Coordinates of C-alpha atoms and ligand atoms in Angstrom, one line a residue:
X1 CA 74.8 123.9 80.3
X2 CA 77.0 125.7 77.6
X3 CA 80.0 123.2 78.9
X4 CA 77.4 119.8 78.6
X5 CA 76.7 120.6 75.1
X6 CA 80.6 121.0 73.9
X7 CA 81.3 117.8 75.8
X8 CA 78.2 116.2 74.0
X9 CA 79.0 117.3 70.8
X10 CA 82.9 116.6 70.9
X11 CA 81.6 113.0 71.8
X12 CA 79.5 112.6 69.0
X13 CA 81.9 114.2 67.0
X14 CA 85.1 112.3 67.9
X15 CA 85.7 108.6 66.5
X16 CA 85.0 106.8 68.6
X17 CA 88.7 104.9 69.4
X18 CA 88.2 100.9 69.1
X19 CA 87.8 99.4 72.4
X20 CA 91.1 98.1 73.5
X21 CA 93.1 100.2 70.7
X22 CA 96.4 99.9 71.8
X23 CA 100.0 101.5 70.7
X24 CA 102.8 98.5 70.3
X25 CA 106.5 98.5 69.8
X26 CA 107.4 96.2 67.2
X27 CA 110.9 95.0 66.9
X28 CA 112.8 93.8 64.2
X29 CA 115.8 94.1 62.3
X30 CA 114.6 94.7 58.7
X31 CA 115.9 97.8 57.8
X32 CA 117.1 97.4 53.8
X33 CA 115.1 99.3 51.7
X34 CA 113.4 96.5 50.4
X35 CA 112.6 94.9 53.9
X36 CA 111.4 98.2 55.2
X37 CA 108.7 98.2 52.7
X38 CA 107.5 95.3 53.9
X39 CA 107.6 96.2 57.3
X40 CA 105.1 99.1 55.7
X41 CA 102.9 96.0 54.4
X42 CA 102.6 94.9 58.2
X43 CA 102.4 98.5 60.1
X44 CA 99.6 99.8 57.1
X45 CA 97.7 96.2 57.9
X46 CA 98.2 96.6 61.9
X47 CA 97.2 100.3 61.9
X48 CA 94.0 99.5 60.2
X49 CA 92.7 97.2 62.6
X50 CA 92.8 100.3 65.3
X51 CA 95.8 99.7 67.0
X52 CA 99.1 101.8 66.2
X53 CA 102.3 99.9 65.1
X54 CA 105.2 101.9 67.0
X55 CA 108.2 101.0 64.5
X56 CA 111.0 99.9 66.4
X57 CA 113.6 98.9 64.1
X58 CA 117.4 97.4 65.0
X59 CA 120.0 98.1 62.4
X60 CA 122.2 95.8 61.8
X61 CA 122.2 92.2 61.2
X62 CA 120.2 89.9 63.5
X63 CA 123.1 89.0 65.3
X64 CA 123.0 92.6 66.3
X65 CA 119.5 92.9 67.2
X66 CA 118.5 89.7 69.0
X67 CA 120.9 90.4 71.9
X68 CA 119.2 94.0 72.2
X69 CA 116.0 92.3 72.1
X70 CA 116.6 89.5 74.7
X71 CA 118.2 92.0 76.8
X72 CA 115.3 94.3 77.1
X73 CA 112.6 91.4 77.5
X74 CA 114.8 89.8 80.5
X75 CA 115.8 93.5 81.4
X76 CA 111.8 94.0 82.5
X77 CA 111.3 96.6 79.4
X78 CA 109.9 94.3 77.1
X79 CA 108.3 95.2 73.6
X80 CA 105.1 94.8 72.2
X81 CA 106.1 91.9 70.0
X82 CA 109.7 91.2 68.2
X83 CA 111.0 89.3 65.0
X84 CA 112.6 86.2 65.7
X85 CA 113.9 83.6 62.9
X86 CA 111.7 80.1 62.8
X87 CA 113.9 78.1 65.0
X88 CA 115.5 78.1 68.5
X89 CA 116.2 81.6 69.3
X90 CA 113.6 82.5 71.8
X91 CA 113.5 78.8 73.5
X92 CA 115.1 80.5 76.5
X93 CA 112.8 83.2 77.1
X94 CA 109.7 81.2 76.7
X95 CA 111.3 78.5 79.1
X96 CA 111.7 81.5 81.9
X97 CA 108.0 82.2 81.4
X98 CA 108.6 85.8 79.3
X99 CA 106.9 85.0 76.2
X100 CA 103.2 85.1 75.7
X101 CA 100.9 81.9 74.9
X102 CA 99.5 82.6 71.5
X103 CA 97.8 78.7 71.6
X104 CA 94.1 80.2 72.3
X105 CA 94.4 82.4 69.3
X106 CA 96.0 79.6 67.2
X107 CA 93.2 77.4 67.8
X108 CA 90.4 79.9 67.2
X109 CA 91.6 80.3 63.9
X110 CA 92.9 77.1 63.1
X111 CA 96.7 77.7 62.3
X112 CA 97.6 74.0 62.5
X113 CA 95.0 73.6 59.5
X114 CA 96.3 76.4 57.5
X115 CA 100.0 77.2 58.5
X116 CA 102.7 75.0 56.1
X117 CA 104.6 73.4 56.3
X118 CA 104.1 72.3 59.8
X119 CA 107.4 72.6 61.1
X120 CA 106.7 76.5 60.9
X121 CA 104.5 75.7 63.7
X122 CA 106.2 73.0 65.8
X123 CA 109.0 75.2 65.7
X124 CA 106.4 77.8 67.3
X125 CA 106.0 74.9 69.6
X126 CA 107.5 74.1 73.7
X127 CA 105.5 71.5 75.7
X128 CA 102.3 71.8 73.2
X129 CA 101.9 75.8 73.6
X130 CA 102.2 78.3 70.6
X131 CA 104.3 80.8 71.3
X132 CA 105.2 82.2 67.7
X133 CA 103.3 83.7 64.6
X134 CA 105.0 82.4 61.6
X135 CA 104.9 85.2 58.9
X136 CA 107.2 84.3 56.2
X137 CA 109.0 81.4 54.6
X138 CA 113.0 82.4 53.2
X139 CA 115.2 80.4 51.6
X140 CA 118.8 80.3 52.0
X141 CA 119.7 78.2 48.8
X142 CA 119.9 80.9 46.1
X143 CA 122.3 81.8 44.0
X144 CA 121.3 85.7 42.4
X145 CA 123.5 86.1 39.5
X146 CA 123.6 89.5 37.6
X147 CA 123.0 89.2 33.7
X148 CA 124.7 92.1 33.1
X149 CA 128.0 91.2 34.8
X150 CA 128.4 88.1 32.5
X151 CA 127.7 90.1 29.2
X152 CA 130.5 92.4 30.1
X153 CA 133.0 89.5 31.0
X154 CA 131.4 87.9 27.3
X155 CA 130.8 84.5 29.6
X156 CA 127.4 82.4 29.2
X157 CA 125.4 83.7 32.6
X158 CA 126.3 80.2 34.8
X159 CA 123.5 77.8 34.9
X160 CA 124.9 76.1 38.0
X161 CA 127.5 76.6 40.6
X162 CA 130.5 74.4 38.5
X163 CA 129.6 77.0 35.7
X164 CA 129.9 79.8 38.0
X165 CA 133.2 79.6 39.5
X166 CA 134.9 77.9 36.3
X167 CA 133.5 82.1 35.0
X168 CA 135.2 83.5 37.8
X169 CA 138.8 84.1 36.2
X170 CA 137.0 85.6 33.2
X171 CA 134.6 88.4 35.8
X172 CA 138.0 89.0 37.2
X173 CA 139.6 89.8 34.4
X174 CA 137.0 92.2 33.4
X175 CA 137.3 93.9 36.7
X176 CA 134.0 92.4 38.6
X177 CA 134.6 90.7 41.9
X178 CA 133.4 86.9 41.2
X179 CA 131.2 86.9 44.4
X180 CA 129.9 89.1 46.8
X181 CA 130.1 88.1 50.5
X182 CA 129.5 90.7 53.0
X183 CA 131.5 90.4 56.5
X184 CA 129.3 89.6 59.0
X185 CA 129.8 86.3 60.5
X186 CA 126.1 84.5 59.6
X187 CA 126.3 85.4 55.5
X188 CA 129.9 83.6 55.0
X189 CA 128.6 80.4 57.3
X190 CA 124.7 81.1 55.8
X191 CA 126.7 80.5 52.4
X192 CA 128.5 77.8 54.4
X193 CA 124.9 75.5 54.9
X194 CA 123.7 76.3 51.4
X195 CA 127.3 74.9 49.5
X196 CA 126.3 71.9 51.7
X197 CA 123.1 71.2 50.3
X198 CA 123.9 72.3 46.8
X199 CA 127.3 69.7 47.1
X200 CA 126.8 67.2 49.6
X201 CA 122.9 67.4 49.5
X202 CA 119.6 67.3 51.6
X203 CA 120.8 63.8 53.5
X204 CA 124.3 64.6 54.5
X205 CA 122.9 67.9 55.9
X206 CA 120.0 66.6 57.4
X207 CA 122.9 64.2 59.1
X208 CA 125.4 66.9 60.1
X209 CA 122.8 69.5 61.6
X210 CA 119.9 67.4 62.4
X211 CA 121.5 64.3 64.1
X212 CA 125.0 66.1 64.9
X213 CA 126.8 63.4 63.7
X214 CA 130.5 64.6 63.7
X215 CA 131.7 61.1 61.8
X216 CA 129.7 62.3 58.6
X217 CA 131.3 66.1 60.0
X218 CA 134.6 65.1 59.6
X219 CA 133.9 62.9 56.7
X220 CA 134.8 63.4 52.7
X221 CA 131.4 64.6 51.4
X222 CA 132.1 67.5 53.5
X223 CA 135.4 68.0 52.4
X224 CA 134.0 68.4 49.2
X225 CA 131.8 71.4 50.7
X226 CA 135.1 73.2 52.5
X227 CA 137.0 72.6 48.9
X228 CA 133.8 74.5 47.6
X229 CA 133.5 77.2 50.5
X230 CA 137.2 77.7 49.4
X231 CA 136.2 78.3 46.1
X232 CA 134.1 80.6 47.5
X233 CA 137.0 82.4 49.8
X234 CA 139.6 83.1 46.8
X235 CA 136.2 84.5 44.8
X236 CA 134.9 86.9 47.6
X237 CA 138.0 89.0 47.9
X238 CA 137.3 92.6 47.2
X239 CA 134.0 92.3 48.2
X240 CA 134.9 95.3 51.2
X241 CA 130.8 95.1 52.3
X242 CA 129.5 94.6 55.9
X243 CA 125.9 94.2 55.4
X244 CA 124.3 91.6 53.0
X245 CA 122.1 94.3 51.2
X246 CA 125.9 96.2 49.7
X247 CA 126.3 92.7 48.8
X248 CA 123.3 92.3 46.8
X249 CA 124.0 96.1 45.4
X250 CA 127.1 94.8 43.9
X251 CA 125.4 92.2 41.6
X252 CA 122.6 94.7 41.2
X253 CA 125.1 97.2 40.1
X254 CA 127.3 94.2 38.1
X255 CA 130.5 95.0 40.3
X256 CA 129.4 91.2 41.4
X257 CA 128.9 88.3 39.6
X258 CA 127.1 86.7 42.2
X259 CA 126.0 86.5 45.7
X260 CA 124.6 83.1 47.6
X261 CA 122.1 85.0 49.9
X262 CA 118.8 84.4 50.8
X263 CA 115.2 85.0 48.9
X264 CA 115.3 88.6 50.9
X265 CA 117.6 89.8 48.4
X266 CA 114.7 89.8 46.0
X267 CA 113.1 92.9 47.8
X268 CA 116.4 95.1 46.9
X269 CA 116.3 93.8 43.3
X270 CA 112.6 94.9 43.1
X271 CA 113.0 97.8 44.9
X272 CA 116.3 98.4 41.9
X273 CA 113.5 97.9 39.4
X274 CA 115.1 94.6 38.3
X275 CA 113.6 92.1 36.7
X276 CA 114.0 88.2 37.2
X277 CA 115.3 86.4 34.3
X278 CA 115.6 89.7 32.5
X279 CA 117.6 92.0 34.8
X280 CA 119.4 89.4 37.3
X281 CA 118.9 85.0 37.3
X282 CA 117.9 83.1 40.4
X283 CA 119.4 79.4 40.7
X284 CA 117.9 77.6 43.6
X285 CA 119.9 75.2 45.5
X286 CA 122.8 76.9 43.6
X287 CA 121.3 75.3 40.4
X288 CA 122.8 71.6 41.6
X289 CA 120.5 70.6 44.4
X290 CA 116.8 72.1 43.4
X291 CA 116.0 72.7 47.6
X292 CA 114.4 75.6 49.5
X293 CA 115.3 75.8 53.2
X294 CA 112.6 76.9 55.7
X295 CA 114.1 79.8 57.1
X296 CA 112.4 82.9 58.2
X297 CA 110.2 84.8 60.7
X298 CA 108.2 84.7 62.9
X299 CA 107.0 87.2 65.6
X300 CA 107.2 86.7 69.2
X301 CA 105.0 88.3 71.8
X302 CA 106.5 89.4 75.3
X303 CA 104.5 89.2 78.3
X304 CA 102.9 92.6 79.4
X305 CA 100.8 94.0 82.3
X306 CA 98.7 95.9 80.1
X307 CA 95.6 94.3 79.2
X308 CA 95.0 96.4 76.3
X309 CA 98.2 95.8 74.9
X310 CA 98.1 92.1 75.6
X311 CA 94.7 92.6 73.4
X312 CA 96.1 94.3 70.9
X313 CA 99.3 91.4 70.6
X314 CA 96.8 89.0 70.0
X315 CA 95.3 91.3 66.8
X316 CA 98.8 91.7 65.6
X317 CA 99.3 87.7 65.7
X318 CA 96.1 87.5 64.3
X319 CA 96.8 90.0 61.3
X320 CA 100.6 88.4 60.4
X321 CA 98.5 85.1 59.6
X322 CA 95.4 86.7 57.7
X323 CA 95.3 86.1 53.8
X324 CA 95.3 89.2 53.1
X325 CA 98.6 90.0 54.7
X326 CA 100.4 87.0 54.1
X327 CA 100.4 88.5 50.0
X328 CA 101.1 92.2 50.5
X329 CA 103.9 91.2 53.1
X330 CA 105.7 88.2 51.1
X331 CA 105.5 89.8 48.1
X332 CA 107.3 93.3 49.0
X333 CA 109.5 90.9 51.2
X334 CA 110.5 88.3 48.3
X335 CA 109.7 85.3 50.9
X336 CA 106.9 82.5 50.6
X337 CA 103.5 82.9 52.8
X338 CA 103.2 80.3 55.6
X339 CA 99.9 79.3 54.2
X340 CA 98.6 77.7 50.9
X341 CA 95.0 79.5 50.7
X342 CA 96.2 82.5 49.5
X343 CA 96.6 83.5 45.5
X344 CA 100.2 84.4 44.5
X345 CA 99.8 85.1 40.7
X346 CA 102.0 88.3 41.2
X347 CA 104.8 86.5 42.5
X348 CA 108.0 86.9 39.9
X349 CA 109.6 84.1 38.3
X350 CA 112.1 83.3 40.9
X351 CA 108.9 82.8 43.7
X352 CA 107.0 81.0 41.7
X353 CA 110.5 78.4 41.6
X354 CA 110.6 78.7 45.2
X355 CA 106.8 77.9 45.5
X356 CA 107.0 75.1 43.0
X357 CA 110.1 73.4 44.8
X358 CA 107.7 74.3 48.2
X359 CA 105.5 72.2 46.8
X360 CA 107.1 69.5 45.6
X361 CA 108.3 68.7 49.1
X362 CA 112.2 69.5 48.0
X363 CA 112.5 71.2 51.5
X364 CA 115.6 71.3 54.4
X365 CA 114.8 72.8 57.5
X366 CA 116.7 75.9 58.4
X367 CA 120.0 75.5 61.1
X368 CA 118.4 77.7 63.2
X369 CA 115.2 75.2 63.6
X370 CA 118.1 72.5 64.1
X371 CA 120.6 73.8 66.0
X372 CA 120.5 75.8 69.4
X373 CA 121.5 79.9 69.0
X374 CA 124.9 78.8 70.5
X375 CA 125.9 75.9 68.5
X376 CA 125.1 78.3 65.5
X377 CA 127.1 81.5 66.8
X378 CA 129.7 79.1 67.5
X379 CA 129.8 78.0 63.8
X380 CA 129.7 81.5 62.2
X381 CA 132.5 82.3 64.7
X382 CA 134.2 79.9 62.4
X383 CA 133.1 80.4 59.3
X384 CA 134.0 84.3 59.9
X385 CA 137.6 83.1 60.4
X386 CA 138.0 80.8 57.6
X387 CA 136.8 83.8 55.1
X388 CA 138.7 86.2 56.5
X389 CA 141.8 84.1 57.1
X390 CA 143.1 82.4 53.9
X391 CA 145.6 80.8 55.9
X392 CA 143.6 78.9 57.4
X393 CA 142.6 75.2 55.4
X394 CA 139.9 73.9 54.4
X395 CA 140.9 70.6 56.2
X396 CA 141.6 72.8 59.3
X397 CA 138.8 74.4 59.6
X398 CA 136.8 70.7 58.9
X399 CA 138.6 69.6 62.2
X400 CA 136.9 72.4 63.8
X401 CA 133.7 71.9 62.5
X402 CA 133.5 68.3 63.2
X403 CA 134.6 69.4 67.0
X404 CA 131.6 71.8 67.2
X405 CA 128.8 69.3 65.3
X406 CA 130.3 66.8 68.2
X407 CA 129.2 69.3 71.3
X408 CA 126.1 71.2 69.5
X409 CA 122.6 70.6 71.0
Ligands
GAL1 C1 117.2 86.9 58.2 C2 115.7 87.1 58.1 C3 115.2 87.7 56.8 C4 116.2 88.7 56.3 C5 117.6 88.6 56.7 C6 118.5 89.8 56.5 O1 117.5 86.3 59.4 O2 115.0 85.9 58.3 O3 113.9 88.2 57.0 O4 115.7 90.0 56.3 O5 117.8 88.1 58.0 O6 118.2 90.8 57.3

């Protein structure tokens, strides 16, 4: 009897767990300081609904971590849900039948109403099934220019990308390296596709990536953007960082004048305790070519056995999209919210730019929703190679460039 009556009252006493709680492995490959806290955004908001976020970070850059994370989801140990960027990069696994079908949930709450721009969605999008949760909108075209370094070189702080590398002889003689490029292969050919729009503009880029045509490739508007990305070669040296947060720390720190990175960096500025306008300057579309490019995230969900995981993906998916999460995420995580519905008074000054430009329509899609993930490895092969090789011309490396537009798909 004794026995029934502790089992009673542990029951009554217990709380109750939510039906279908579930633990899931989440990976990703945020791990700055200012992406981690707004990973926290996502776990806090995930946690609350019942379910348990299990953290499963990749360091590195995410041409580290996709690899691991296609590997293990082809491998037969897949994860609860992963980051991918808006784009191409999980096309294969959905086509082998891995990837979950997120279109019931989508429809329920209406994502093709609320999610813009819509190209978030149709890149969610093989054979009219939903397959993605966009969470974020990042821009490649910045420019994030430390205040501080100027003052100390006693040169205007550039208001465009002319001004900024006609100040470059002036930060170097005061000691600062001009720009900071970290070494991994997608930031030198990620500052690559933003000198294009910023020079060439929206069209010729829409041409180059969008239609792959290699005449316009090989053509003199684009030597214009290799003359430019060789401005940009002779003004990275000394920049000795791998990841693109050190590269952000250098402006942050004014060892940089400036750094062409996306609107993540704005996480590590906040997290600094910078301020924009006051502390550092954003120009967008390097202050030439007023453009954001819809880059970004979105998280995929693996098929699993487990019906009470497969419950639980479906809150997760669910959660990334609410209101509520869309402005504690974006705003730790210096990116736009995939939806308009939501109020983003707190934003800084360099958001509310991005969100005006947003929604003015001034918008490129991001190479990764253009081109396949092996046309774009391909190109930050060679864009690795032309920074790291000064030897090698900018009309050499346009030859090559035209020669990969010509075969990219
Ligand atoms: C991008 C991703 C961003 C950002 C960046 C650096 O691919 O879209 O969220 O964090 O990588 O890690």
């Amino acid at each position: 009897m004794r026995a029934l009556k502790a089992i009673l009252v542990a029951s009554v006493l217990m709380p109750a767990a939510h039906a279908g709680a579930a633990d899931l492995e989440v990976t990703h490959w945020w791990t700055s300081g200012g992406e981690a806290a707004a990973v926290k955004e996502l776990a806090k908001a995930f946690d609350a609904t019942g379910n348990k976020w299990v953290d499963g970070a990749i360091a590195g850059s995410g041409g580290t971590a996709r690899p691991i994370m296609i590997s293990r989801i082809t491998g037969g140990d897949p994860m609860g849900a992963t980051q991918f960027n808006h784009g191409r990069q999980a096309e294969e696994l959905v086509q082998s039948g891995l990837m979950r079908d997120l279109t019931a949930v989508a429809e329920k709450e209406k994502w093709k109403e609320i999610i813009k721009p819509a190209s978030l969605l149709d890149s969610c999008t093989i054979d009219g099934k939903i397959y993605c949760a966009p969470v974020n909108i990042h821009s490649w075209q910045w420019l994030w220019l430390s205040n501080a370094a100027f003052k100390t070189a006693g040169v205007p702080v550039p208001k465009n990308w002319n001004e900024f590398v006609a100040a470059a002889p002036a930060l170097e003689k005061a000691g600062i390296v001009p720009l900071a490029v970290g070494g991994q292969p997608w930031q030198t050919s990620g500052a690559f596709n933003v000198l294009m729009v910023a020079i060439a503009g929206k069209d010729v880029f829409q041409k180059v990536f969008g239609e792959k045509d290699e005449d316009v490739a090989a053509g003199p508007e684009i030597g214009k953007v290799f003359k430019a990305a060789d401005d940009a070669r002779r003004m990275s040296k000394g920049s000795n960082v791998q990841d693109w947060n050190q590269a952000t720390n250098m402006v942050i720190t004014a060892k940089a004048g400036g750094q062409i990175m996306g609107d993540w960096a704005q996480g590590e500025f906040a997290l600094a305790g910078q301020k924009a306008g006051t502390d550092y300057t954003c120009l967008p579309g390097l202050g030439v070519n007023e453009v954001i490019s819809t880059d970004g995230d979105a998280f995929y969900f693996p098929v699993l056995k487990d019906a009470e995981k497969s419950k639980a993906q479906e809150v997760l998916a669910s959660t990334i999209v609410s209101p509520k999460v869309q402005v504690a995420f974006n705003l730790k995580k210096g990116s736009l919210p995939i939806r308009g519905d939501i109020d983003l008074s707190a934003a800084n000054d360099c958001m509310k730019k991005g969100l005006d430009i947003l929604a003015k329509g001034n918008v490129v899609r991001s190479v990764n929703q253009l081109l396949s993930a092996d046309s774009a490895k391909q190109l930050e092969d060679l864009f690795s190679e032309f920074f790291a090789n000064p030897s090698m011309t900018p009309d050499a490396a346009q030859k090559r460039f035209a020669d990969i537009i010509a075969s990219a798909d």
